[in-house]
Amino acid sequence: MRILIWHVHGSWTTAFVQGPHTYVVPVTPDRGPDGLGRARTFDWPDSVVELPPERLRDAGIDLVVLQRPHEIELVDRWLGRRPPLVYLEHNAPDGDVPDTRHPAADLPGVTLVHVTHFNRLMWDAGSAPTAVIEHGIVDPGPLWTGELPRAAVVVNEPLRRGRTTGTDLLPHFAHAAPLDVFGMGTRGIAGALGLDPDRCRDHELVQRDLHAEMARRRLYVHPVRWTSLGLSLLEAMHLGMPVVALATTEVTEAVPGGAGVVSNRLDVLTDAVREYTADPDHARAVGERARAAALARYGLPRFLDDWERLLKEVTR
C-alpha cells in the first residue's frame, strides 16, 4: 500500500515505517508542521517518500493515518477524496477527564487506534470503532554499561510542561542521585529548579546519540504524572536499564515486577534510586529483566504484525 502519514511523532513513526509499505510524508518549502518531510535525526528507510501537497492527488494513496484533527481537512483539499482513514491517537486525554470526547468520534468512516489500553479507556470515542495497538520499539540493543552513577531522565520541554512531566519532582530525585536530563528545552533546568548544576545536568542530543548516552547512566527515572506511555521509558528498558517510575497511566502494565520500581510514593522511588546507584550488579540484573520484558511486549515484530492486521481490515 501507499500510506499517507504526517511526520508528527518521530520516534513512533520510526517503528511504523519499518513495515512493508510505501510511506508518503508531505513536505512543504518551509518544512512547517504540516510538511516536515522525512526525519533528519531518525533512521528511516528508503520506503519513506517525500511529496509536496500538489502531487498527492495523483500519488495513488491507499490509506491515510491521521494524527491531528485538522488533517482531515488537508486530506479533502490535497487528495480531493477520502481513502480509508485511521486516526492514531498518541496521547492521553487532556481536559475534562474522563469526559473528554475524541475528535475522531465525530468523523464518519474513521477507525480510532490508541497506543495504550489506558488511553482507550479514558477517551470518549462515541460510536467510532476503536482498537489498541501497543507501542513497538526498534531495538537499540543491550547497550547499558551503567558506568556513571547517575540517573537518566528524558523529557522534552520540562519547564514549560511542569507538573505534567513531573518536573517539580526532579529535586527529590536529584537528592537521591545526580541527574542527567535529556531532551529539547532542558537548558538551564538546574538553575530553574534551584539545584547545583552537577546534581542536574541538561543535555540536548540528536536521537542517534541519545541511546548510547542514556545507557552510560546507572538507571532511568520516569517522573511523568500524566502522559500516554513515554517511548523513552520503553527505550530505556530495551537498553537494559533498571527503571524507577511513577505508577501512573500505563506504566504499571509496561514495567512488570522485577524490571524496576513503580510506585506513587516518593520515598519508595527515591530509595530505589539510591539502591540502584549504589549497587551496579543489582542494577544490571534488574536491567536485564527490564530488557526481556520490553522485548516480549513491545518488540517490533509484534507491533508490525498488529498494524498489518488492522490495515487489512480497514482497507478490505
Short mmCIF file of C-alpha atoms in Angstrom, two decimals:
data_model
loop_
_atom_site.label_atom_id
_atom_site.label_comp_id
_atom_site.label_asym_id
_atom_site.label_seq_id
_atom_site.Cartn_x
_atom_site.Cartn_y
_atom_site.Cartn_z
CA MET A 1 0.00 0.00 0.00
CA ARG A 2 0.87 3.65 -0.28
CA ILE A 3 0.14 5.20 3.11
CA LEU A 4 -0.07 8.94 3.70
CA ILE A 5 1.17 9.95 7.14
CA TRP A 6 2.37 13.27 8.51
CA HIS A 7 5.70 13.49 10.32
CA VAL A 8 4.32 14.30 13.76
CA HIS A 9 5.91 11.88 16.23
CA GLY A 10 9.38 10.89 15.04
CA SER A 11 10.03 8.07 17.49
CA TRP A 12 6.71 6.31 16.89
CA THR A 13 6.93 6.79 13.13
CA THR A 14 10.40 5.25 13.09
CA ALA A 15 8.84 1.95 14.17
CA PHE A 16 5.78 2.26 11.90
CA VAL A 17 7.77 2.80 8.70
CA GLN A 18 9.71 -0.43 9.21
CA GLY A 19 6.71 -2.20 7.66
CA PRO A 20 6.36 -3.44 4.05
CA HIS A 21 4.60 -0.42 2.55
CA THR A 22 5.48 2.89 0.93
CA TYR A 23 5.02 5.72 3.42
CA VAL A 24 4.30 9.12 1.86
CA VAL A 25 5.09 12.11 4.09
CA PRO A 26 4.06 15.61 2.97
CA VAL A 27 6.82 18.17 2.53
CA THR A 28 6.38 21.93 2.14
CA PRO A 29 9.02 24.56 1.28
CA ASP A 30 9.13 25.83 4.85
CA ARG A 31 9.10 22.32 6.34
CA GLY A 32 6.43 23.51 8.74
CA PRO A 33 4.24 21.33 10.99
CA ASP A 34 2.16 20.08 8.05
CA GLY A 35 5.15 19.45 5.80
CA LEU A 36 8.19 18.36 7.79
CA GLY A 37 9.05 15.67 5.28
CA ARG A 38 11.49 12.91 6.16
CA ALA A 39 13.09 12.90 9.60
CA ARG A 40 16.58 14.29 9.80
CA THR A 41 17.53 12.81 13.18
CA PHE A 42 15.85 9.38 12.92
CA ASP A 43 16.88 6.43 10.76
CA TRP A 44 14.04 5.99 8.25
CA PRO A 45 14.20 3.51 5.35
CA ASP A 46 14.02 4.45 1.67
CA SER A 47 10.36 3.38 1.62
CA VAL A 48 9.55 6.76 3.23
CA VAL A 49 8.91 9.16 0.34
CA GLU A 50 8.53 12.93 0.48
CA LEU A 51 5.88 14.53 -1.73
CA PRO A 52 4.64 18.13 -1.88
CA PRO A 53 0.88 18.63 -1.37
CA GLU A 54 0.23 19.41 -5.05
CA ARG A 55 1.44 15.93 -6.06
CA LEU A 56 -0.57 13.95 -3.53
CA ARG A 57 -3.79 13.88 -5.59
CA ASP A 58 -2.07 11.68 -8.19
CA ALA A 59 0.08 9.69 -5.76
CA GLY A 60 -2.22 6.65 -5.54
CA ILE A 61 -2.73 6.91 -1.78
CA ASP A 62 -4.44 3.76 -0.48
CA LEU A 63 -4.84 4.75 3.19
CA VAL A 64 -4.32 7.78 5.41
CA VAL A 65 -3.10 7.77 9.01
CA LEU A 66 -4.44 10.89 10.74
CA GLN A 67 -2.83 12.14 13.96
CA ARG A 68 -4.29 15.65 14.41
CA PRO A 69 -7.88 16.93 13.99
CA HIS A 70 -7.12 19.38 11.18
CA GLU A 71 -5.54 16.73 8.96
CA ILE A 72 -8.93 15.58 7.68
CA GLU A 73 -9.35 19.00 6.03
CA LEU A 74 -5.91 18.60 4.45
CA VAL A 75 -6.94 15.20 3.09
CA ASP A 76 -10.04 16.70 1.47
CA ARG A 77 -8.07 19.58 -0.01
CA TRP A 78 -4.90 17.78 -1.06
CA LEU A 79 -6.36 14.46 -2.22
CA GLY A 80 -9.84 15.51 -3.29
CA ARG A 81 -11.21 12.25 -1.85
CA ARG A 82 -11.19 10.21 1.34
CA PRO A 83 -9.32 6.90 1.17
CA PRO A 84 -9.73 4.55 4.16
CA LEU A 85 -8.85 6.53 7.27
CA VAL A 86 -7.18 5.57 10.54
CA TYR A 87 -6.87 8.12 13.33
CA LEU A 88 -3.85 7.34 15.51
CA GLU A 89 -4.10 8.87 18.97
CA HIS A 90 -0.74 9.14 20.71
CA ASN A 91 -1.88 10.90 23.86
CA ALA A 92 -3.97 10.52 26.95
CA PRO A 93 -6.89 12.98 27.04
CA ASP A 94 -6.18 16.47 28.30
CA GLY A 95 -9.10 18.41 29.71
CA ASP A 96 -12.29 17.21 31.34
CA VAL A 97 -11.06 13.69 32.01
CA PRO A 98 -12.73 11.20 31.80
CA ASP A 99 -15.38 13.01 29.75
CA THR A 100 -13.07 14.31 27.02
CA ARG A 101 -14.58 13.45 23.64
CA HIS A 102 -12.15 12.41 20.97
CA PRO A 103 -12.10 14.39 17.68
CA ALA A 104 -12.45 11.14 15.72
CA ALA A 105 -15.71 10.33 17.49
CA ASP A 106 -17.47 12.66 15.06
CA LEU A 107 -15.67 11.58 11.88
CA PRO A 108 -17.63 9.02 9.85
CA GLY A 109 -15.72 6.08 8.46
CA VAL A 110 -12.66 6.52 10.71
CA THR A 111 -11.09 3.78 12.81
CA LEU A 112 -9.56 5.18 16.00
CA VAL A 113 -6.35 3.50 17.17
CA HIS A 114 -4.90 4.08 20.64
CA VAL A 115 -1.37 3.24 21.70
CA THR A 116 -2.39 2.10 25.22
CA HIS A 117 -5.40 0.49 26.80
CA PHE A 118 -5.42 3.29 29.38
CA ASN A 119 -5.94 5.85 26.63
CA ARG A 120 -8.78 3.85 25.10
CA LEU A 121 -10.45 3.66 28.50
CA MET A 122 -10.14 7.39 29.21
CA TRP A 123 -11.10 8.91 25.84
CA ASP A 124 -14.79 9.19 24.93
CA ALA A 125 -14.82 7.79 21.39
CA GLY A 126 -18.59 7.82 20.95
CA SER A 127 -19.59 5.20 18.38
CA ALA A 128 -16.28 5.29 16.49
CA PRO A 129 -14.73 1.84 16.05
CA THR A 130 -11.61 1.65 18.24
CA ALA A 131 -8.57 -0.56 18.59
CA VAL A 132 -5.39 -0.63 20.65
CA ILE A 133 -2.01 -1.30 19.07
CA GLU A 134 0.64 -1.00 21.73
CA HIS A 135 3.99 0.59 21.01
CA GLY A 136 6.78 -1.14 19.17
CA ILE A 137 10.43 -0.22 19.52
CA VAL A 138 13.26 -0.56 17.03
CA ASP A 139 15.64 -2.43 19.32
CA PRO A 140 18.72 -0.29 20.07
CA GLY A 141 20.39 -3.32 21.62
CA PRO A 142 21.58 -4.04 25.19
CA LEU A 143 23.83 -1.00 25.40
CA TRP A 144 23.71 -0.48 29.19
CA THR A 145 27.05 -0.08 30.89
CA GLY A 146 25.92 1.89 33.94
CA GLU A 147 29.42 3.26 34.24
CA LEU A 148 28.19 6.62 35.51
CA PRO A 149 26.49 6.55 38.94
CA ARG A 150 23.83 8.97 37.73
CA ALA A 151 20.16 8.70 36.74
CA ALA A 152 18.93 9.49 33.23
CA VAL A 153 15.67 11.36 32.67
CA VAL A 154 14.25 12.00 29.19
CA VAL A 155 11.63 14.71 28.79
CA ASN A 156 11.03 17.44 26.23
CA GLU A 157 10.32 20.98 27.43
CA PRO A 158 10.19 20.09 31.12
CA LEU A 159 9.99 23.70 32.32
CA ARG A 160 7.02 24.54 30.13
CA ARG A 161 5.17 21.31 30.88
CA GLY A 162 5.82 21.47 34.62
CA ARG A 163 3.74 19.17 36.77
CA THR A 164 2.52 17.16 33.79
CA THR A 165 6.02 15.77 33.27
CA GLY A 166 6.86 15.73 36.98
CA THR A 167 9.45 18.46 36.63
CA ASP A 168 8.72 19.58 40.18
CA LEU A 169 9.73 16.10 41.40
CA LEU A 170 13.24 16.28 39.96
CA PRO A 171 14.76 17.91 43.08
CA HIS A 172 13.61 14.91 45.13
CA PHE A 173 15.36 12.53 42.73
CA ALA A 174 18.42 14.78 42.47
CA HIS A 175 18.94 14.44 46.21
CA ALA A 176 18.95 10.66 45.80
CA ALA A 177 21.35 10.61 42.82
CA PRO A 178 22.76 13.10 40.33
CA LEU A 179 20.51 13.50 37.28
CA ASP A 180 21.19 13.86 33.58
CA VAL A 181 18.09 15.33 31.93
CA PHE A 182 17.93 14.73 28.19
CA GLY A 183 15.52 16.41 25.80
CA MET A 184 14.54 19.56 23.96
CA GLY A 185 14.14 22.66 26.09
CA THR A 186 16.12 21.33 29.04
CA ARG A 187 18.81 24.02 29.04
CA GLY A 188 19.04 25.83 32.37
CA ILE A 189 16.83 23.37 34.22
CA ALA A 190 19.17 23.14 37.23
CA GLY A 191 19.03 26.88 37.86
CA ALA A 192 15.27 26.98 37.34
CA LEU A 193 14.83 24.27 39.98
CA GLY A 194 17.40 25.72 42.37
CA LEU A 195 19.74 22.74 42.02
CA ASP A 196 23.51 22.52 41.92
CA PRO A 197 24.49 22.18 38.24
CA ASP A 198 26.33 18.92 38.92
CA ARG A 199 23.23 17.39 40.53
CA CYS A 200 21.10 18.13 37.47
CA ARG A 201 22.83 18.40 34.10
CA ASP A 202 20.93 19.18 30.89
CA HIS A 203 21.63 17.59 27.51
CA GLU A 204 20.08 18.28 24.11
CA LEU A 205 21.21 15.45 21.81
CA VAL A 206 20.09 14.23 18.42
CA GLN A 207 18.22 10.95 18.54
CA ARG A 208 21.08 8.88 17.11
CA ASP A 209 23.30 9.81 20.09
CA LEU A 210 20.68 9.60 22.82
CA HIS A 211 20.55 5.86 23.46
CA ALA A 212 24.30 5.42 23.92
CA GLU A 213 24.40 8.29 26.39
CA MET A 214 21.37 7.06 28.32
CA ALA A 215 22.95 3.62 28.61
CA ARG A 216 26.05 5.01 30.34
CA ARG A 217 23.86 6.07 33.29
CA ARG A 218 23.16 3.65 36.12
CA LEU A 219 19.36 3.84 35.88
CA TYR A 220 16.43 5.56 34.22
CA VAL A 221 13.91 7.72 36.12
CA HIS A 222 10.44 8.35 34.67
CA PRO A 223 8.81 11.12 36.74
CA VAL A 224 5.87 11.81 34.40
CA ARG A 225 2.48 12.29 36.05
CA TRP A 226 0.18 12.41 33.04
CA THR A 227 1.04 11.28 29.56
CA SER A 228 0.40 8.31 27.34
CA LEU A 229 3.26 5.83 27.70
CA GLY A 230 6.61 7.51 27.18
CA LEU A 231 8.64 5.82 24.47
CA SER A 232 11.78 6.85 26.34
CA LEU A 233 10.75 4.53 29.20
CA LEU A 234 10.41 1.59 26.80
CA GLU A 235 13.66 2.52 25.07
CA ALA A 236 15.46 2.58 28.43
CA MET A 237 14.14 -0.91 29.17
CA HIS A 238 15.32 -2.11 25.75
CA LEU A 239 18.77 -0.71 26.55
CA GLY A 240 18.87 -2.89 29.66
CA MET A 241 18.43 -0.09 32.20
CA PRO A 242 16.65 -0.56 35.53
CA VAL A 243 13.76 1.90 35.72
CA VAL A 244 12.14 3.90 38.51
CA ALA A 245 8.76 5.32 37.54
CA LEU A 246 5.54 6.81 38.82
CA ALA A 247 2.65 4.34 38.85
CA THR A 248 0.52 6.47 36.55
CA THR A 249 -1.33 5.88 33.26
CA GLU A 250 0.00 2.69 31.57
CA VAL A 251 3.31 2.38 33.45
CA THR A 252 2.11 -0.38 35.75
CA GLU A 253 1.37 -2.53 32.68
CA ALA A 254 4.67 -1.74 30.98
CA VAL A 255 7.04 -2.40 33.89
CA PRO A 256 6.42 -5.82 35.45
CA GLY A 257 7.73 -6.89 38.82
CA GLY A 258 11.48 -7.34 38.88
CA ALA A 259 12.10 -4.92 35.98
CA GLY A 260 12.24 -1.83 38.16
CA VAL A 261 10.38 0.02 40.87
CA VAL A 262 6.97 1.55 40.15
CA SER A 263 5.18 3.48 42.87
CA ASN A 264 3.40 6.72 43.68
CA ARG A 265 5.31 7.04 46.95
CA LEU A 266 8.28 9.36 46.62
CA ASP A 267 10.12 7.67 49.46
CA VAL A 268 9.86 4.29 47.74
CA LEU A 269 11.05 5.79 44.45
CA THR A 270 13.97 7.73 45.88
CA ASP A 271 15.08 4.73 47.95
CA ALA A 272 15.14 2.69 44.72
CA VAL A 273 17.23 5.36 43.01
CA ARG A 274 19.77 5.22 45.84
CA GLU A 275 19.83 1.42 45.79
CA TYR A 276 20.46 1.12 42.04
CA THR A 277 23.07 3.87 42.14
CA ALA A 278 24.97 2.19 44.96
CA ASP A 279 24.79 -1.39 43.61
CA PRO A 280 25.71 -1.71 39.91
CA ASP A 281 25.43 -5.52 39.96
CA HIS A 282 21.85 -5.28 41.20
CA ALA A 283 21.14 -2.57 38.64
CA ARG A 284 22.48 -4.82 35.87
CA ALA A 285 20.33 -7.78 36.92
CA VAL A 286 17.17 -5.66 37.09
CA GLY A 287 18.01 -4.03 33.76
CA GLU A 288 18.34 -7.44 32.10
CA ARG A 289 14.85 -8.34 33.29
CA ALA A 290 13.56 -4.97 32.07
CA ARG A 291 15.01 -5.63 28.62
CA ALA A 292 13.48 -9.10 28.44
CA ALA A 293 10.07 -7.73 29.42
CA ALA A 294 10.23 -4.90 26.89
CA LEU A 295 11.27 -7.19 24.04
CA ALA A 296 8.41 -9.56 24.84
CA ARG A 297 5.68 -6.93 24.93
CA TYR A 298 6.97 -4.01 22.88
CA GLY A 299 9.11 -5.72 20.29
CA LEU A 300 8.96 -4.52 16.69
CA PRO A 301 7.65 -7.80 15.11
CA ARG A 302 4.51 -7.84 17.27
CA PHE A 303 3.90 -4.14 16.59
CA LEU A 304 4.18 -4.53 12.81
CA ASP A 305 2.02 -7.67 12.80
CA ASP A 306 -0.71 -5.87 14.74
CA TRP A 307 -0.65 -2.99 12.27
CA GLU A 308 -0.75 -5.32 9.27
CA ARG A 309 -3.91 -6.97 10.58
CA LEU A 310 -5.60 -3.63 11.21
CA LEU A 311 -4.61 -2.12 7.85
CA LYS A 312 -6.01 -5.16 6.03
CA GLU A 313 -9.27 -4.89 7.94
CA VAL A 314 -9.62 -1.18 7.25
CA THR A 315 -8.90 -1.47 3.52
CA ARG A 316 -10.88 -4.67 2.94
#
